[in-house]
XYZ file of C-alpha atoms in Angstrom:
723
model
C -91.915 -132.033 43.004
C -90.993 -128.697 44.313
C -87.328 -129.367 43.771
C -87.920 -130.629 40.228
C -89.865 -127.520 39.467
C -87.094 -125.345 40.824
C -84.486 -127.228 38.755
C -86.654 -126.853 35.677
C -86.889 -123.142 36.224
C -83.112 -122.883 36.735
C -82.456 -124.769 33.522
C -84.670 -122.458 31.524
C -83.268 -119.300 33.110
C -81.699 -116.871 30.629
C -77.970 -116.097 30.783
C -78.539 -112.353 30.949
C -78.180 -111.378 34.600
C -80.236 -108.279 34.043
C -83.229 -110.440 33.122
C -82.878 -112.412 36.372
C -83.256 -109.193 38.345
C -86.740 -108.471 36.990
C -88.892 -109.697 39.847
C -91.384 -107.002 40.840
C -91.558 -104.745 37.820
C -90.973 -101.004 37.578
C -92.811 -98.462 39.691
C -94.590 -96.178 37.227
C -97.705 -95.457 39.309
C -100.239 -96.630 36.721
C -103.087 -96.113 39.177
C -102.423 -92.375 39.245
C -102.415 -92.237 35.436
C -105.734 -94.128 35.261
C -107.307 -91.860 37.879
C -106.012 -88.798 36.094
C -107.726 -89.942 32.888
C -110.938 -90.226 34.929
C -110.419 -86.670 36.260
C -109.778 -88.012 39.759
C -107.314 -85.987 41.828
C -105.771 -86.558 45.254
C -105.768 -84.199 48.206
C -102.527 -83.641 50.110
C -101.971 -82.053 53.486
C -99.261 -79.801 54.870
C -98.224 -79.341 58.470
C -97.508 -76.074 60.276
C -93.935 -76.130 58.986
C -95.024 -76.439 55.334
C -94.018 -80.096 55.109
C -95.921 -82.755 53.194
C -98.020 -85.084 55.397
C -101.241 -87.114 55.200
C -102.328 -90.357 53.628
C -101.346 -89.347 50.091
C -97.885 -88.022 51.000
C -96.121 -91.332 50.273
C -98.030 -91.732 47.004
C -96.990 -88.254 45.865
C -93.378 -88.908 46.819
C -93.324 -92.139 44.786
C -94.981 -90.424 41.825
C -92.354 -87.669 41.955
C -89.682 -90.368 41.708
C -91.378 -91.823 38.613
C -91.582 -88.413 36.924
C -87.936 -87.720 37.700
C -86.844 -90.986 36.086
C -88.942 -90.167 33.011
C -87.898 -86.548 32.444
C -84.464 -86.043 34.007
C -81.480 -87.863 32.418
C -79.213 -89.782 34.759
C -76.252 -87.862 33.339
C -77.474 -84.616 34.951
C -74.951 -84.029 37.732
C -76.261 -80.713 39.095
C -79.919 -80.250 39.934
C -79.471 -76.473 39.779
C -78.468 -76.643 36.092
C -80.564 -74.149 34.138
C -80.833 -76.612 31.255
C -83.171 -78.709 33.425
C -85.642 -75.840 33.762
C -88.111 -77.068 31.138
C -88.030 -80.631 32.516
C -88.690 -79.339 36.052
C -91.639 -77.290 34.804
C -93.045 -80.385 33.125
C -92.733 -82.379 36.354
C -94.577 -79.662 38.248
C -97.318 -79.521 35.610
C -97.837 -83.303 35.735
C -98.123 -83.228 39.528
C -100.724 -80.453 39.430
C -102.847 -82.601 37.082
C -103.173 -85.390 39.669
C -102.759 -83.716 43.080
C -104.600 -80.782 44.588
C -101.667 -78.474 45.410
C -101.677 -74.692 45.428
C -99.751 -73.390 42.434
C -97.532 -71.145 44.545
C -93.799 -70.508 44.649
C -93.348 -72.073 48.084
C -95.177 -75.287 47.093
C -93.330 -75.584 43.788
C -89.996 -75.040 45.510
C -90.759 -77.797 48.038
C -91.839 -80.294 45.354
C -88.862 -79.614 43.085
C -86.432 -79.885 46.000
C -87.997 -83.250 46.796
C -87.611 -84.170 43.125
C -83.927 -83.325 43.368
C -83.566 -85.724 46.295
C -85.328 -88.446 44.297
C -82.973 -87.847 41.367
C -79.894 -88.184 43.569
C -81.350 -91.325 45.115
C -82.039 -92.773 41.648
C -78.443 -92.226 40.546
C -77.142 -93.703 43.799
C -79.360 -96.775 43.377
C -78.024 -97.418 39.877
C -74.448 -97.015 41.099
C -74.813 -99.391 44.030
C -76.715 -102.024 42.062
C -74.795 -102.135 38.792
C -71.444 -100.424 39.278
C -70.200 -101.659 42.656
C -69.095 -105.045 43.866
C -69.663 -106.587 47.277
C -66.756 -104.656 48.752
C -68.296 -101.323 47.671
C -65.702 -100.638 44.979
C -66.530 -99.399 41.487
C -66.153 -102.348 39.147
C -63.433 -102.166 36.505
C -65.284 -104.128 33.832
C -68.014 -102.551 31.719
C -71.365 -103.257 33.436
C -74.220 -104.522 31.331
C -76.905 -102.146 30.195
C -79.866 -102.420 32.644
C -82.565 -103.625 30.293
C -85.122 -103.431 33.071
C -84.965 -99.616 33.027
C -84.773 -99.190 29.263
C -87.872 -96.943 29.275
C -85.959 -94.466 31.435
C -82.348 -94.840 30.276
C -80.925 -94.954 26.765
C -77.758 -96.902 26.050
C -75.875 -93.659 25.308
C -76.920 -92.199 28.649
C -75.811 -95.363 30.418
C -72.336 -95.235 28.861
C -71.953 -91.565 29.837
C -73.236 -92.276 33.361
C -70.726 -95.097 33.857
C -67.912 -92.787 32.713
C -69.011 -90.149 35.229
C -68.975 -92.655 38.073
C -65.496 -93.838 37.130
C -64.083 -90.336 37.268
C -61.342 -90.053 39.897
C -62.832 -86.914 41.443
C -66.168 -88.656 41.904
C -64.460 -91.651 43.492
C -62.711 -89.408 46.019
C -65.916 -87.587 46.940
C -67.838 -90.858 47.116
C -65.239 -92.453 49.384
C -65.259 -89.424 51.692
C -69.052 -89.388 51.952
C -69.235 -93.146 52.425
C -66.717 -93.023 55.250
C -68.546 -90.155 56.901
C -71.916 -91.928 56.729
C -70.675 -95.444 57.503
C -70.766 -95.162 61.278
C -73.067 -92.326 62.436
C -72.832 -91.416 66.092
C -76.590 -91.158 66.470
C -78.208 -93.404 63.877
C -81.648 -92.570 62.441
C -83.992 -95.575 62.905
C -87.309 -94.695 61.247
C -86.625 -95.843 57.683
C -88.666 -93.942 55.089
C -91.066 -92.442 57.608
C -89.306 -89.085 57.735
C -89.490 -86.382 60.397
C -92.719 -84.816 59.122
C -94.773 -88.032 59.164
C -93.119 -89.090 62.434
C -94.314 -85.833 63.965
C -97.798 -86.436 62.563
C -97.813 -89.955 64.023
C -96.736 -88.762 67.492
C -99.330 -85.997 67.561
C -102.088 -88.449 66.520
C -101.086 -91.057 69.095
C -100.853 -88.547 71.934
C -103.993 -86.685 70.765
C -102.093 -83.473 71.365
C -103.483 -80.071 70.471
C -100.008 -78.890 69.436
C -99.350 -78.231 65.760
C -95.647 -79.113 65.873
C -92.943 -80.527 68.137
C -89.541 -79.059 69.043
C -86.677 -80.318 66.860
C -84.871 -82.060 69.720
C -88.012 -84.058 70.599
C -88.311 -85.336 67.035
C -84.587 -85.989 66.899
C -84.808 -88.226 69.969
C -87.907 -90.126 68.748
C -86.264 -90.742 65.380
C -83.510 -92.636 67.178
C -85.718 -94.952 69.198
C -85.506 -98.554 67.966
C -88.339 -101.046 67.482
C -87.917 -102.286 71.049
C -88.626 -98.800 72.372
C -85.320 -98.381 74.197
C -83.384 -95.132 74.141
C -79.605 -95.167 74.140
C -77.897 -93.324 76.988
C -75.999 -90.950 74.703
C -79.207 -90.027 72.848
C -80.995 -89.420 76.162
C -78.063 -87.286 77.332
C -78.354 -85.014 74.247
C -82.114 -84.758 74.782
C -81.690 -83.801 78.456
C -79.118 -81.176 77.542
C -81.524 -79.729 74.970
C -84.249 -79.530 77.616
C -81.884 -77.634 79.895
C -80.769 -75.261 77.151
C -84.335 -74.578 76.021
C -85.076 -73.139 79.462
C -82.282 -70.569 79.210
C -82.241 -69.603 75.500
C -85.009 -67.489 74.032
C -86.675 -68.301 70.718
C -85.182 -65.186 69.139
C -81.674 -66.173 70.218
C -82.311 -69.709 69.000
C -83.339 -68.333 65.614
C -80.516 -65.847 65.172
C -77.681 -68.122 66.251
C -77.986 -71.914 66.558
C -80.829 -74.131 67.716
C -80.587 -75.869 71.079
C -80.128 -79.174 69.247
C -77.126 -77.878 67.311
C -75.684 -76.459 70.518
C -76.075 -79.741 72.364
C -74.545 -81.702 69.485
C -71.836 -79.042 69.071
C -72.300 -78.928 65.297
C -72.958 -75.994 62.927
C -76.437 -75.059 61.749
C -76.565 -74.941 57.956
C -78.570 -72.210 56.200
C -81.956 -73.036 54.712
C -82.656 -76.006 57.002
C -83.486 -76.839 60.614
C -81.758 -79.791 62.249
C -84.224 -82.407 63.514
C -87.195 -81.234 61.390
C -86.598 -82.873 58.029
C -87.011 -81.834 54.408
C -88.833 -78.605 53.698
C -88.680 -77.037 57.145
C -86.839 -73.732 57.094
C -86.138 -71.097 59.753
C -88.919 -69.019 58.174
C -91.564 -71.724 58.534
C -90.375 -72.812 61.990
C -90.084 -69.413 63.648
C -92.821 -67.676 61.639
C -90.355 -64.877 61.235
C -87.641 -64.850 58.561
C -84.009 -64.718 59.516
C -82.266 -61.482 58.793
C -81.559 -61.622 55.113
C -78.305 -60.574 53.537
C -78.523 -57.185 51.840
C -78.810 -57.127 48.062
C -75.956 -55.955 45.838
C -77.796 -52.709 45.196
C -78.238 -52.062 48.920
C -74.562 -52.824 49.555
C -73.507 -50.434 46.787
C -75.814 -47.689 48.110
C -74.401 -48.120 51.615
C -70.846 -48.136 50.245
C -71.450 -44.976 48.233
C -72.904 -43.250 51.291
C -69.881 -44.259 53.367
C -67.496 -43.125 50.627
C -69.249 -39.760 50.500
C -68.892 -39.420 54.262
C -65.209 -40.353 54.121
C -64.596 -37.879 51.289
C -66.299 -35.115 53.227
C -64.247 -35.941 56.311
C -61.082 -35.866 54.201
C -62.051 -32.489 52.798
C -62.775 -31.100 56.246
C -59.531 -32.508 57.598
C -57.576 -31.084 54.656
C -59.236 -27.695 55.110
C -58.476 -27.451 58.812
C -54.945 -28.834 58.376
C -54.159 -26.313 55.661
C -55.625 -23.434 57.645
C -53.513 -24.415 60.655
C -50.429 -24.727 58.465
C -51.151 -21.389 56.861
C -51.560 -19.574 60.173
C -48.293 -21.041 61.468
C -46.274 -20.238 58.360
C -47.494 -16.753 57.501
C -45.337 -13.981 58.951
C -45.841 -10.291 59.413
C -44.901 -8.114 56.454
C -41.482 -6.550 56.863
C -39.807 -3.679 55.079
C -37.685 -6.171 53.151
C -39.840 -8.442 51.037
C -38.885 -12.107 51.118
C -37.176 -13.624 48.107
C -39.505 -16.279 46.631
C -37.952 -16.699 43.214
C -37.261 -20.397 42.563
C -34.439 -21.420 40.249
C -36.194 -24.508 38.921
C -39.012 -22.384 37.473
C -38.567 -19.764 34.727
C -38.454 -16.259 36.104
C -41.539 -14.196 35.511
C -45.008 -15.448 34.609
C -45.455 -18.882 33.010
C -48.423 -21.055 32.137
C -48.712 -24.019 34.477
C -50.765 -26.995 35.493
C -51.896 -27.407 39.088
C -51.934 -30.765 40.840
C -53.068 -32.082 44.210
C -51.729 -35.187 45.923
C -54.616 -35.890 48.317
C -56.799 -37.910 48.426
C -55.409 -38.975 45.019
C -52.661 -37.597 42.795
C -54.463 -35.694 40.024
C -54.593 -32.618 37.782
C -57.127 -30.148 39.192
C -56.605 -26.930 37.266
C -54.573 -24.635 35.026
C -53.275 -21.136 35.503
C -50.107 -19.047 35.662
C -47.256 -19.208 38.130
C -45.693 -15.893 39.231
C -42.039 -16.628 39.957
C -40.997 -13.108 40.808
C -38.530 -11.979 43.421
C -40.190 -10.264 46.368
C -43.709 -11.290 45.301
C -46.375 -11.125 48.012
C -49.763 -12.749 48.365
C -52.435 -10.365 49.642
C -49.757 -8.186 51.237
C -48.309 -11.149 53.110
C -45.187 -13.226 52.455
C -45.713 -16.579 50.743
C -45.359 -19.688 52.931
C -42.133 -21.626 52.554
C -42.186 -24.032 49.633
C -45.018 -22.214 47.839
C -45.402 -19.884 44.848
C -48.147 -17.505 43.883
C -50.379 -18.729 41.080
C -53.406 -17.285 39.355
C -56.222 -19.756 38.635
C -57.629 -19.712 35.098
C -59.325 -23.112 34.593
C -60.713 -25.609 37.128
C -60.831 -29.276 36.099
C -61.966 -30.714 39.432
C -64.909 -28.787 40.816
C -64.557 -30.347 44.273
C -60.819 -29.684 44.637
C -59.757 -27.858 47.790
C -57.133 -25.156 47.880
C -53.826 -26.382 49.379
C -53.953 -23.318 51.658
C -57.363 -21.659 52.096
C -57.508 -17.932 51.435
C -58.162 -16.528 54.915
C -58.745 -13.050 53.495
C -61.656 -13.989 51.232
C -62.494 -17.136 53.254
C -62.147 -19.223 50.078
C -61.538 -22.971 50.457
C -62.527 -24.411 47.047
C -60.412 -24.038 43.921
C -63.436 -23.176 41.801
C -64.070 -20.109 43.948
C -60.538 -18.857 43.315
C -60.824 -18.418 39.531
C -59.332 -15.076 38.551
C -57.594 -14.592 41.880
C -54.210 -15.477 43.388
C -53.501 -18.382 45.721
C -50.428 -20.081 47.198
C -49.543 -23.451 45.651
C -46.892 -26.030 46.693
C -43.798 -26.079 44.490
C -43.846 -29.847 43.900
C -47.429 -29.701 42.621
C -46.815 -27.009 39.981
C -45.780 -28.142 36.482
C -44.715 -25.624 33.873
C -46.496 -25.924 30.540
C -43.642 -24.586 28.387
C -41.906 -25.859 25.255
C -38.485 -25.228 26.769
C -38.962 -28.196 29.077
C -39.974 -30.422 26.181
C -36.659 -29.574 24.521
C -34.830 -30.424 27.743
C -36.648 -33.752 27.804
C -35.425 -34.630 24.307
C -31.843 -33.742 25.200
C -31.978 -35.944 28.293
C -33.438 -38.798 26.244
C -30.498 -38.531 23.834
C -28.016 -38.664 26.735
C -29.660 -41.764 28.131
C -29.637 -43.416 24.732
C -25.954 -42.649 24.161
C -24.974 -44.483 27.361
C -26.680 -47.703 26.219
C -24.142 -48.807 23.622
C -25.046 -51.728 21.368
C -28.563 -51.784 22.875
C -31.868 -50.853 21.408
C -33.455 -48.856 24.199
C -37.154 -48.368 24.653
C -38.713 -45.054 23.669
C -38.077 -42.568 26.462
C -40.824 -40.030 26.999
C -40.638 -36.691 28.777
C -37.961 -36.912 31.470
C -36.951 -33.371 32.430
C -35.683 -32.333 35.816
C -37.385 -34.034 38.696
C -39.439 -31.117 39.952
C -40.770 -30.166 36.526
C -41.977 -33.407 34.997
C -45.130 -32.879 32.971
C -47.288 -35.967 32.303
C -48.220 -34.727 28.849
C -49.569 -37.945 27.394
C -51.575 -38.698 30.523
C -53.193 -35.271 30.325
C -53.855 -35.638 26.602
C -55.334 -39.117 27.024
C -57.517 -37.983 29.905
C -58.821 -35.138 27.765
C -59.576 -37.581 24.947
C -61.409 -39.897 27.322
C -63.522 -37.060 28.713
C -64.448 -36.018 25.171
C -65.319 -39.513 23.923
C -67.882 -42.192 24.718
C -65.312 -43.658 27.139
C -66.390 -40.983 29.616
C -69.461 -43.102 30.409
C -69.279 -46.016 32.826
C -69.107 -49.427 31.167
C -67.520 -48.179 27.917
C -64.729 -50.400 26.581
C -62.119 -50.633 23.839
C -60.743 -53.816 22.297
C -57.038 -54.398 21.641
C -56.069 -57.309 19.415
C -53.276 -59.506 20.805
C -51.661 -61.458 17.987
C -50.543 -65.049 18.383
C -46.817 -64.294 18.782
C -47.406 -62.464 22.063
C -49.087 -65.157 24.197
C -49.082 -68.134 21.854
C -52.700 -67.643 20.838
C -54.776 -64.892 19.262
C -57.092 -63.027 21.616
C -58.694 -59.668 22.249
C -57.931 -57.628 25.356
C -60.704 -55.508 26.824
C -59.853 -52.041 28.150
C -62.515 -50.310 30.202
C -62.915 -46.777 31.477
C -62.022 -48.072 34.943
C -58.657 -49.316 33.631
C -57.806 -45.859 32.330
C -58.945 -44.235 35.554
C -56.559 -46.505 37.459
C -53.694 -45.134 35.368
C -54.746 -41.497 35.720
C -55.292 -41.783 39.491
C -52.285 -44.031 40.086
C -54.371 -46.867 41.507
C -53.999 -50.648 41.481
C -53.853 -52.098 37.967
C -55.848 -54.885 36.372
C -54.785 -57.513 33.874
C -56.009 -55.406 30.924
C -53.449 -52.674 31.635
C -50.617 -55.166 32.209
C -51.365 -56.932 28.910
C -51.579 -53.611 27.070
C -48.095 -52.733 28.295
C -46.857 -56.137 27.126
C -48.278 -55.321 23.680
C -46.445 -51.978 23.880
C -43.156 -53.765 24.638
C -43.709 -56.175 21.773
C -44.603 -53.477 19.230
C -41.925 -50.948 20.183
C -39.082 -53.199 21.165
C -39.382 -56.752 19.852
C -41.289 -56.549 16.575
C -38.864 -56.793 13.692
C -35.971 -57.742 15.976
C -35.536 -61.495 15.576
C -32.941 -61.729 18.314
C -35.214 -60.250 20.970
C -38.470 -61.788 19.765
C -36.838 -65.240 19.792
C -35.229 -64.678 23.176
C -38.132 -63.225 25.202
C -41.692 -64.498 25.334
C -44.725 -63.772 27.476
C -47.216 -65.840 29.480
C -50.838 -64.692 29.600
C -52.074 -63.669 33.044
C -55.620 -64.316 31.860
C -54.944 -68.029 31.343
C -52.719 -68.603 34.374
C -53.547 -66.839 37.642
C -54.362 -67.684 41.247
C -58.065 -68.360 40.646
C -57.527 -70.595 37.599
C -54.667 -72.506 39.235
C -57.011 -73.474 42.084
C -60.014 -74.168 39.839
C -58.485 -75.560 36.619
C -54.885 -76.607 37.317
C -54.778 -79.022 34.380
C -55.633 -76.353 31.795
C -53.047 -73.980 33.317
C -50.371 -76.668 33.127
C -51.275 -77.566 29.534
C -50.976 -73.930 28.480
C -47.581 -73.462 30.134
C -46.193 -76.671 28.635
C -47.485 -75.729 25.205
C -45.911 -72.296 25.623
C -42.566 -73.819 26.617
C -42.678 -76.183 23.623
C -42.992 -73.244 21.233
C -39.237 -73.001 20.818
C -36.240 -75.302 21.094
C -33.775 -72.517 21.916
C -33.198 -70.792 25.234
C -36.093 -68.460 25.976
C -36.984 -66.379 28.972
C -40.734 -66.435 29.569
C -41.974 -63.329 31.380
C -45.104 -64.087 33.388
C -46.837 -61.335 35.409
C -48.524 -63.410 38.116
C -51.561 -62.139 40.006
C -51.902 -63.807 43.404
C -55.360 -62.308 43.874
C -54.284 -59.045 45.490
C -50.674 -58.579 44.352
C -48.649 -58.598 41.128
C -45.218 -60.205 40.926
C -43.038 -61.309 37.999
C -41.703 -64.748 37.134
C -38.994 -65.050 34.483
C -38.789 -68.730 33.495
C -36.025 -70.418 31.504
C -37.593 -73.876 30.943
C -34.572 -75.391 29.163
C -32.186 -74.566 31.995
C -35.020 -75.210 34.478
C -34.411 -71.902 36.227
C -37.125 -69.617 37.612
C -36.296 -66.002 38.519
C -38.619 -64.642 41.209
C -39.092 -60.836 41.276
C -41.369 -59.648 44.076
C -41.599 -55.945 44.907
C -42.746 -56.639 48.497
C -39.749 -58.845 49.365
C -41.834 -62.005 49.832
C -40.676 -65.577 49.262
C -41.944 -67.930 46.555
C -42.915 -70.346 49.339
C -45.754 -67.937 50.099
C -47.334 -68.983 46.789
C -47.353 -72.819 46.949
C -49.998 -73.308 44.228
C -48.041 -71.163 41.789
C -44.731 -72.891 42.577
C -46.223 -76.369 42.228
C -47.734 -75.452 38.853
C -44.413 -74.100 37.524
C -42.428 -77.093 38.796
C -44.909 -79.585 37.349
C -45.041 -77.777 33.996
C -41.253 -77.780 33.684
C -41.143 -81.510 34.486
C -43.815 -82.270 31.883
C -41.926 -80.098 29.397
C -38.773 -82.043 30.235
C -40.592 -85.316 29.603
C -42.122 -84.202 26.303
C -38.789 -83.096 24.888
C -37.310 -86.387 26.187
C -34.530 -84.678 28.126
C -32.305 -86.832 30.284
C -31.714 -85.519 33.777
C -29.701 -87.322 36.511
C -31.931 -88.852 39.129
C -30.298 -86.773 41.822
C -31.363 -83.610 39.998
C -34.705 -84.765 38.607
C -36.661 -82.717 41.119
C -34.203 -79.847 41.596
C -35.686 -76.960 39.661
C -33.695 -73.843 40.503
C -35.603 -70.903 41.963
C -33.700 -67.621 42.295
C -34.999 -64.690 44.307
C -33.823 -61.518 42.591
C -33.038 -58.554 44.846
C -35.150 -56.173 42.796
C -36.362 -52.671 43.765
C -39.066 -52.730 46.443
C -42.298 -50.771 46.636
C -43.158 -48.597 49.631
C -46.952 -48.787 49.481
C -49.729 -51.231 48.647
C -50.498 -49.878 45.161
C -47.363 -49.877 42.999
C -46.908 -53.637 42.416
C -48.385 -53.538 38.886
C -46.184 -50.586 37.874
C -43.112 -52.353 39.272
C -43.866 -55.511 37.273
C -44.178 -53.504 34.045
C -40.872 -51.763 34.701
C -39.199 -55.104 35.557
C -40.224 -56.456 32.135
C -39.075 -53.260 30.424
C -35.619 -53.421 32.006
C -35.138 -57.173 31.462
C -35.874 -56.828 27.754
C -33.795 -53.666 27.524
C -30.770 -55.480 29.018
C -31.234 -58.325 26.498
C -29.971 -60.996 28.912
C -31.435 -64.433 29.562
C -29.782 -64.612 32.977
C -30.888 -62.117 35.621
C -28.293 -61.282 38.307
C -29.389 -62.083 41.845
C -28.625 -58.477 42.821
C -30.479 -57.193 39.702
C -28.939 -55.258 36.804
C -26.302 -52.709 37.764
C -27.744 -50.175 35.304
C -31.113 -50.212 37.083
C -30.110 -51.172 40.626
C -31.852 -49.132 43.316
C -33.663 -49.711 46.594
C -36.956 -48.239 45.389
C -38.288 -46.845 42.138
C -39.006 -43.137 42.320
C -42.379 -41.716 41.401
C -40.762 -40.282 38.281
C -39.639 -43.753 37.153
C -43.183 -45.048 37.547
C -44.632 -41.994 35.823
C -42.422 -42.848 32.840
C -44.158 -46.223 32.561
C -47.562 -44.522 32.703
C -46.501 -42.015 30.056
C -45.448 -44.847 27.734
C -48.820 -46.538 28.255
C -50.788 -43.363 27.605
C -48.687 -42.536 24.539
C -49.362 -46.040 23.221
C -53.113 -45.619 23.691
C -53.001 -42.377 21.747
C -50.772 -43.669 18.936
C -52.901 -46.789 18.493
C -55.953 -44.502 18.282
C -57.753 -46.630 20.854
C -59.473 -43.500 22.145
C -60.943 -41.201 19.532
C -63.585 -38.522 19.688
């Protein structure tokens, strides 16, 4: 009879496999709902480590799982997502209606962390039950919609969830985690009991007066099987912990690693204590919080204090160095006055600008230089390499005199207004129209030598010792007189589609301008602004150049994005290469995170020119090289180019012997000048030894100042800074 009944049941069984699985129903904790309607609530207990224990702990944990399935979609991949905030608050509110829990931050944090674990477990359950076969592989066919859990999961959510689980990245992570957890060295053997309730059970059975147990004791008990035997390797770890606990203080245990982590030779992760279970933190275990990391504000305050100390030390060092230099260089007055007249300065008295080179190169004041034969300073000869100047205006109130006035004991420039001081020749710049005329004549000479070429605008380039950064000074004055003088002020520069292949807006901040004025490391905003300058002043309206040279945006392809979003970087490069069917040279200023270099890419010829001002190899940037090589191959495939198999992977990289920088700051300025000279030469192919017209071992400061002058002039002409 029994067999007939079984056969009858089999015959009437539905074909839907999901219906066959419905055997025990869904856990929705109806008893809690009924008691809640009767105003009945449950008490819960917490141990000394703020972990959930007591008779109602399991009931609360199950109820949390039910609430998670009701309010959190299975497509939510990150529990920390801010979009889940309202759902988490609702879960917490529902729990407070049925369980007597203090409405405090620490209790809410514990419950919501437990809810996060339940959510991850729920997603794992669905994956293992419906999406994996017996060999633990994700099934290739579309799994049926689990009708049993229709009250929790919509069909749209199920489709999206299946797609997430079939993602290749998820499969890799899942395989790694499965392999790591498949054969644990010390297997946990207490099922769903958990460390907190295991501790409660041990304390009750032993009738101990202790409120908690050491982590290594719980760790050992959690690995004791039903037969009560303890494996030798587990006992060995326990014995080692006992030995270590006798020699390591609690404070040392807290600040470094617990004895259990030491014995296991594994790291201790922040926010948890090994061997104590969910919810136990170093704060709750040691009753004394670990040393917290300082806040951003505290770090900035400390940094500012250190910077102030360093600046003061630099000032003191400069003062004493200059005083020592002054005492060694000054000589006794003789009957024949020394001849101090310098040929590179106009004879007589001329208006001038006064600069200092330490700690940064900057304009500090204005005055008059006295280039007169036999001139003395306070009845003493001038030191070698110096001229007498009178100070009229001070622009940097903290600037030190290059040589302190030992007569009046003056060390600050602001205290020397109206008096005479000695100033180094190479830091005096004449403010005279005659030098502007000389600059124009030199510009004409340079332009005449570049036959059949459209040269870039050449700004003030007089004799080396008398270069005046006029546009930098003018722009700095404009900035100081405008709202850009305040921190956080910005200007927007439109970048049209022809420049980078898409329309965008570049943001220029006060800090970017300060980097130019102080000759500091440059950001992407300055580099892109100079690219816009090259396009406007050199390529716009010139079809030959605009069709021959193109640019790659450093905002869309850089070190950080290559590591984080390589696919989007590759898509942009390929799209950029596909913009033209003729030979183009794509100029790409690449930021490796702390250094600028230039790549000039000819995708049709599959040649990459590598210009690095620190003489490094492209092999030092493997992520960048792999991206370029892959993009060129995809570009080759999309244009259906035929390449011999022997050369299919041979993309030519050429290291150009370009000028090299001599410090750790100039890389951005070198990259801008590289682009300027490549476009100016109007050649797709770059010689390995660089262009003869610009070949040199190192760029001079004057050559870099020319780039800065062009930038500052462009800012002024575009009226980006206005009062």
